[in-house]
Amino acid sequence: MARHQPTPELTLHWNQECLNRADRVGDDRVKGFYASLHLNMGKAYQDLGEPGKAHEHFALAARHVDAVPPGQYGDWVRFAIAEGLRENGQHEPHPVEEPLSGLLARLCARADLRALGLILPAYLGNLGTDEDLVRLATALRMVHASRWLPEDEQETLGAAIACLPDLRPAPTA
């Protein structure tokens, strides 16, 4: 219902109604829907020019994203949440974004699909969690180790990797 409404106010109303109904179920049958429900609420508030409320719902969506089944729909939800947090200006940019954004633009310009295929899912779905940073670092290290890129881009990639914290578990004795 919400996506077919003629005004942002009605869209918000119907998104809120969907969220209220999920809350009334009160068990795990609706667990996988909360990320999408809060994502829709965040988008509705964003469209109404209420960034604070939008951020609140994007953050709630991020907390529920692990309950979304894996696959293309789950990826889409994760990407949309990350985009909402970034666009809302409430998502602190990580230092890796500066060197990486220019590199990604160059990879796109020459259609380097191998490198983009590895990096983009981790980059676009980065919600800022330690797990997401590990996923991004792994993707960047895989491309760096492959030596597919021209030397100047290898250096930029190395600089991006250096911006990421080392979140790998310490070896056990």
PDB file of C-alpha atoms in Angstrom:
ATOM      1  CA  MET A   1       0.000   0.000   0.000  1.00  0.00           C
ATOM      2  CA  ALA A   2       2.656   2.497   1.023  1.00  0.00           C
ATOM      3  CA  ARG A   3       4.509   2.628  -2.274  1.00  0.00           C
ATOM      4  CA  HIS A   4       1.347   3.458  -4.210  1.00  0.00           C
ATOM      5  CA  GLN A   5       0.366   6.544  -2.221  1.00  0.00           C
ATOM      6  CA  PRO A   6       0.155   9.976  -3.893  1.00  0.00           C
ATOM      7  CA  THR A   7       1.824  11.938  -1.067  1.00  0.00           C
ATOM      8  CA  PRO A   8       4.826  11.420   1.209  1.00  0.00           C
ATOM      9  CA  GLU A   9       2.530  11.825   4.230  1.00  0.00           C
ATOM     10  CA  LEU A  10       0.309   8.936   3.123  1.00  0.00           C
ATOM     11  CA  THR A  11       3.374   6.852   2.303  1.00  0.00           C
ATOM     12  CA  LEU A  12       4.613   7.412   5.857  1.00  0.00           C
ATOM     13  CA  HIS A  13       1.171   6.581   7.270  1.00  0.00           C
ATOM     14  CA  TRP A  14       1.015   3.229   5.482  1.00  0.00           C
ATOM     15  CA  ASN A  15       4.624   2.368   6.278  1.00  0.00           C
ATOM     16  CA  GLN A  16       3.863   3.064   9.944  1.00  0.00           C
ATOM     17  CA  GLU A  17       0.761   0.870   9.683  1.00  0.00           C
ATOM     18  CA  CYS A  18       2.874  -1.994   8.307  1.00  0.00           C
ATOM     19  CA  LEU A  19       5.382  -1.582  11.134  1.00  0.00           C
ATOM     20  CA  ASN A  20       2.593  -1.484  13.730  1.00  0.00           C
ATOM     21  CA  ARG A  21       1.092  -4.691  12.367  1.00  0.00           C
ATOM     22  CA  ALA A  22       4.454  -6.449  12.444  1.00  0.00           C
ATOM     23  CA  ASP A  23       4.884  -5.333  16.059  1.00  0.00           C
ATOM     24  CA  ARG A  24       1.484  -6.809  16.906  1.00  0.00           C
ATOM     25  CA  VAL A  25       2.525 -10.245  15.614  1.00  0.00           C
ATOM     26  CA  GLY A  26       5.124 -10.245  18.360  1.00  0.00           C
ATOM     27  CA  ASP A  27       7.156 -13.317  17.383  1.00  0.00           C
ATOM     28  CA  ASP A  28       9.872 -14.529  15.004  1.00  0.00           C
ATOM     29  CA  ARG A  29       7.543 -14.862  12.010  1.00  0.00           C
ATOM     30  CA  VAL A  30       8.132 -11.204  11.180  1.00  0.00           C
ATOM     31  CA  LYS A  31      11.775 -10.947  12.288  1.00  0.00           C
ATOM     32  CA  GLY A  32      13.081 -10.916   8.699  1.00  0.00           C
ATOM     33  CA  PHE A  33      10.819  -8.009   7.729  1.00  0.00           C
ATOM     34  CA  TYR A  34      11.988  -5.403  10.249  1.00  0.00           C
ATOM     35  CA  ALA A  35      15.028  -4.250   8.245  1.00  0.00           C
ATOM     36  CA  SER A  36      12.819  -3.507   5.245  1.00  0.00           C
ATOM     37  CA  LEU A  37      10.056  -1.960   7.359  1.00  0.00           C
ATOM     38  CA  HIS A  38      12.477   0.427   9.064  1.00  0.00           C
ATOM     39  CA  LEU A  39      14.209   1.121   5.744  1.00  0.00           C
ATOM     40  CA  ASN A  40      10.858   2.185   4.304  1.00  0.00           C
ATOM     41  CA  MET A  41      10.157   4.358   7.341  1.00  0.00           C
ATOM     42  CA  GLY A  42      13.589   5.978   6.981  1.00  0.00           C
ATOM     43  CA  LYS A  43      12.992   6.684   3.307  1.00  0.00           C
ATOM     44  CA  ALA A  44       9.534   8.134   4.067  1.00  0.00           C
ATOM     45  CA  TYR A  45      10.960  10.467   6.716  1.00  0.00           C
ATOM     46  CA  GLN A  46      13.788  11.408   4.358  1.00  0.00           C
ATOM     47  CA  ASP A  47      11.245  12.305   1.681  1.00  0.00           C
ATOM     48  CA  LEU A  48       9.436  14.462   4.259  1.00  0.00           C
ATOM     49  CA  GLY A  49      12.656  16.324   5.079  1.00  0.00           C
ATOM     50  CA  GLU A  50      13.013  14.904   8.594  1.00  0.00           C
ATOM     51  CA  PRO A  51      16.635  13.684   8.685  1.00  0.00           C
ATOM     52  CA  GLY A  52      16.669  12.943  12.413  1.00  0.00           C
ATOM     53  CA  LYS A  53      13.743  10.553  12.230  1.00  0.00           C
ATOM     54  CA  ALA A  54      15.076   9.150   8.960  1.00  0.00           C
ATOM     55  CA  HIS A  55      18.419   8.385  10.630  1.00  0.00           C
ATOM     56  CA  GLU A  56      16.665   6.721  13.561  1.00  0.00           C
ATOM     57  CA  HIS A  57      14.886   4.295  11.233  1.00  0.00           C
ATOM     58  CA  PHE A  58      17.918   3.659   9.020  1.00  0.00           C
ATOM     59  CA  ALA A  59      19.882   2.794  12.179  1.00  0.00           C
ATOM     60  CA  LEU A  60      17.072   0.470  13.329  1.00  0.00           C
ATOM     61  CA  ALA A  61      17.064  -1.135   9.875  1.00  0.00           C
ATOM     62  CA  ALA A  62      20.811  -1.721  10.169  1.00  0.00           C
ATOM     63  CA  ARG A  63      20.297  -3.478  13.514  1.00  0.00           C
ATOM     64  CA  HIS A  64      17.823  -5.887  11.888  1.00  0.00           C
ATOM     65  CA  VAL A  65      19.620  -6.510   8.577  1.00  0.00           C
ATOM     66  CA  ASP A  66      21.144  -9.816   9.687  1.00  0.00           C
ATOM     67  CA  ALA A  67      17.638 -11.309   9.947  1.00  0.00           C
ATOM     68  CA  VAL A  68      17.034 -10.769   6.210  1.00  0.00           C
ATOM     69  CA  PRO A  69      17.643 -13.987   4.281  1.00  0.00           C
ATOM     70  CA  PRO A  70      20.877 -13.954   2.261  1.00  0.00           C
ATOM     71  CA  GLY A  71      20.680 -13.364  -1.454  1.00  0.00           C
ATOM     72  CA  GLN A  72      19.917 -10.542  -3.842  1.00  0.00           C
ATOM     73  CA  TYR A  73      17.033  -9.165  -1.793  1.00  0.00           C
ATOM     74  CA  GLY A  74      19.188  -9.147   1.344  1.00  0.00           C
ATOM     75  CA  ASP A  75      21.972  -7.395  -0.571  1.00  0.00           C
ATOM     76  CA  TRP A  76      19.502  -4.811  -1.900  1.00  0.00           C
ATOM     77  CA  VAL A  77      18.188  -4.097   1.603  1.00  0.00           C
ATOM     78  CA  ARG A  78      21.738  -3.753   2.998  1.00  0.00           C
ATOM     79  CA  PHE A  79      22.784  -1.437   0.134  1.00  0.00           C
ATOM     80  CA  ALA A  80      19.665   0.713   0.589  1.00  0.00           C
ATOM     81  CA  ILE A  81      20.246   1.025   4.345  1.00  0.00           C
ATOM     82  CA  ALA A  82      23.890   2.017   3.841  1.00  0.00           C
ATOM     83  CA  GLU A  83      22.853   4.525   1.169  1.00  0.00           C
ATOM     84  CA  GLY A  84      20.204   5.977   3.486  1.00  0.00           C
ATOM     85  CA  LEU A  85      22.737   6.414   6.264  1.00  0.00           C
ATOM     86  CA  ARG A  86      25.236   8.036   3.882  1.00  0.00           C
ATOM     87  CA  GLU A  87      22.703  10.328   2.172  1.00  0.00           C
ATOM     88  CA  ASN A  88      21.240  11.355   5.468  1.00  0.00           C
ATOM     89  CA  GLY A  89      24.605  12.773   6.459  1.00  0.00           C
ATOM     90  CA  GLN A  90      24.428  10.908   9.740  1.00  0.00           C
ATOM     91  CA  HIS A  91      26.888   8.201   8.706  1.00  0.00           C
ATOM     92  CA  GLU A  92      30.454   9.140   9.573  1.00  0.00           C
ATOM     93  CA  PRO A  93      32.561   8.610   6.465  1.00  0.00           C
ATOM     94  CA  HIS A  94      35.368   6.164   7.130  1.00  0.00           C
ATOM     95  CA  PRO A  95      38.887   7.299   6.105  1.00  0.00           C
ATOM     96  CA  VAL A  96      38.955   4.513   3.492  1.00  0.00           C
ATOM     97  CA  GLU A  97      36.252   6.279   1.475  1.00  0.00           C
ATOM     98  CA  GLU A  98      38.505   9.077   0.218  1.00  0.00           C
ATOM     99  CA  PRO A  99      41.105   6.955  -1.604  1.00  0.00           C
ATOM    100  CA  LEU A 100      38.554   4.314  -2.519  1.00  0.00           C
ATOM    101  CA  SER A 101      35.965   6.613  -4.143  1.00  0.00           C
ATOM    102  CA  GLY A 102      38.457   7.894  -6.726  1.00  0.00           C
ATOM    103  CA  LEU A 103      39.716   4.394  -7.408  1.00  0.00           C
ATOM    104  CA  LEU A 104      36.177   3.086  -7.879  1.00  0.00           C
ATOM    105  CA  ALA A 105      35.460   5.887 -10.350  1.00  0.00           C
ATOM    106  CA  ARG A 106      38.507   4.870 -12.384  1.00  0.00           C
ATOM    107  CA  LEU A 107      37.530   1.186 -12.271  1.00  0.00           C
ATOM    108  CA  CYS A 108      34.029   2.113 -13.455  1.00  0.00           C
ATOM    109  CA  ALA A 109      35.359   4.330 -16.246  1.00  0.00           C
ATOM    110  CA  ARG A 110      37.307   1.474 -17.744  1.00  0.00           C
ATOM    111  CA  ALA A 111      34.710  -1.182 -16.808  1.00  0.00           C
ATOM    112  CA  ASP A 112      37.100  -3.291 -14.728  1.00  0.00           C
ATOM    113  CA  LEU A 113      34.384  -5.763 -13.797  1.00  0.00           C
ATOM    114  CA  ARG A 114      36.646  -8.221 -11.973  1.00  0.00           C
ATOM    115  CA  ALA A 115      37.833  -5.640  -9.463  1.00  0.00           C
ATOM    116  CA  LEU A 116      34.444  -3.952  -9.220  1.00  0.00           C
ATOM    117  CA  GLY A 117      32.702  -7.292  -8.721  1.00  0.00           C
ATOM    118  CA  LEU A 118      34.816  -7.980  -5.656  1.00  0.00           C
ATOM    119  CA  ILE A 119      34.921  -4.493  -4.138  1.00  0.00           C
ATOM    120  CA  LEU A 120      31.466  -3.009  -4.789  1.00  0.00           C
ATOM    121  CA  PRO A 121      29.310  -5.412  -2.739  1.00  0.00           C
ATOM    122  CA  ALA A 122      31.473  -4.852   0.345  1.00  0.00           C
ATOM    123  CA  TYR A 123      31.716  -1.104  -0.285  1.00  0.00           C
ATOM    124  CA  LEU A 124      28.041  -0.486  -1.015  1.00  0.00           C
ATOM    125  CA  GLY A 125      26.859  -2.657   1.858  1.00  0.00           C
ATOM    126  CA  ASN A 126      29.190  -1.162   4.448  1.00  0.00           C
ATOM    127  CA  LEU A 127      27.116  -0.190   7.482  1.00  0.00           C
ATOM    128  CA  GLY A 128      30.238   0.690   9.462  1.00  0.00           C
ATOM    129  CA  THR A 129      30.268  -2.416  11.638  1.00  0.00           C
ATOM    130  CA  ASP A 130      33.481  -4.304  12.371  1.00  0.00           C
ATOM    131  CA  GLU A 131      32.123  -7.213  10.324  1.00  0.00           C
ATOM    132  CA  ASP A 132      31.497  -4.917   7.347  1.00  0.00           C
ATOM    133  CA  LEU A 133      34.981  -3.412   7.619  1.00  0.00           C
ATOM    134  CA  VAL A 134      36.469  -6.926   7.641  1.00  0.00           C
ATOM    135  CA  ARG A 135      34.421  -7.761   4.532  1.00  0.00           C
ATOM    136  CA  LEU A 136      35.666  -4.593   2.806  1.00  0.00           C
ATOM    137  CA  ALA A 137      39.276  -5.174   3.860  1.00  0.00           C
ATOM    138  CA  THR A 138      39.114  -8.745   2.584  1.00  0.00           C
ATOM    139  CA  ALA A 139      37.776  -7.631  -0.807  1.00  0.00           C
ATOM    140  CA  LEU A 140      40.425  -4.926  -1.126  1.00  0.00           C
ATOM    141  CA  ARG A 141      43.215  -7.318  -0.127  1.00  0.00           C
ATOM    142  CA  MET A 142      42.011  -9.894  -2.667  1.00  0.00           C
ATOM    143  CA  VAL A 143      42.160  -7.366  -5.506  1.00  0.00           C
ATOM    144  CA  HIS A 144      45.493  -6.029  -4.273  1.00  0.00           C
ATOM    145  CA  ALA A 145      46.988  -9.533  -4.103  1.00  0.00           C
ATOM    146  CA  SER A 146      45.778 -10.343  -7.613  1.00  0.00           C
ATOM    147  CA  ARG A 147      47.920  -7.505  -9.055  1.00  0.00           C
ATOM    148  CA  TRP A 148      45.259  -6.873 -11.756  1.00  0.00           C
ATOM    149  CA  LEU A 149      45.505  -3.109 -11.487  1.00  0.00           C
ATOM    150  CA  PRO A 150      48.035  -0.682 -12.970  1.00  0.00           C
ATOM    151  CA  GLU A 151      50.771   0.301 -10.519  1.00  0.00           C
ATOM    152  CA  ASP A 152      49.286   3.702  -9.595  1.00  0.00           C
ATOM    153  CA  GLU A 153      45.959   2.038  -8.762  1.00  0.00           C
ATOM    154  CA  GLN A 154      47.747  -0.680  -6.789  1.00  0.00           C
ATOM    155  CA  GLU A 155      49.291   2.123  -4.725  1.00  0.00           C
ATOM    156  CA  THR A 156      45.891   3.787  -4.204  1.00  0.00           C
ATOM    157  CA  LEU A 157      44.439   0.436  -3.201  1.00  0.00           C
ATOM    158  CA  GLY A 158      47.308  -0.066  -0.761  1.00  0.00           C
ATOM    159  CA  ALA A 159      46.581   3.367   0.737  1.00  0.00           C
ATOM    160  CA  ALA A 160      42.901   2.434   1.111  1.00  0.00           C
ATOM    161  CA  ILE A 161      43.835  -0.829   2.838  1.00  0.00           C
ATOM    162  CA  ALA A 162      46.135   1.082   5.200  1.00  0.00           C
ATOM    163  CA  CYS A 163      43.122   3.192   6.295  1.00  0.00           C
ATOM    164  CA  LEU A 164      41.289   0.118   7.569  1.00  0.00           C
ATOM    165  CA  PRO A 165      41.830  -1.207  11.062  1.00  0.00           C
ATOM    166  CA  ASP A 166      43.235  -4.708  11.371  1.00  0.00           C
ATOM    167  CA  LEU A 167      40.208  -6.536  12.723  1.00  0.00           C
ATOM    168  CA  ARG A 168      41.514 -10.024  12.061  1.00  0.00           C
ATOM    169  CA  PRO A 169      41.538 -12.232  15.140  1.00  0.00           C
ATOM    170  CA  ALA A 170      44.887 -12.652  16.807  1.00  0.00           C
ATOM    171  CA  PRO A 171      46.489 -16.065  16.213  1.00  0.00           C
ATOM    172  CA  THR A 172      46.155 -18.514  19.074  1.00  0.00           C
ATOM    173  CA  ALA A 173      49.148 -20.323  20.480  1.00  0.00           C
TER     174      ALA A 173
END
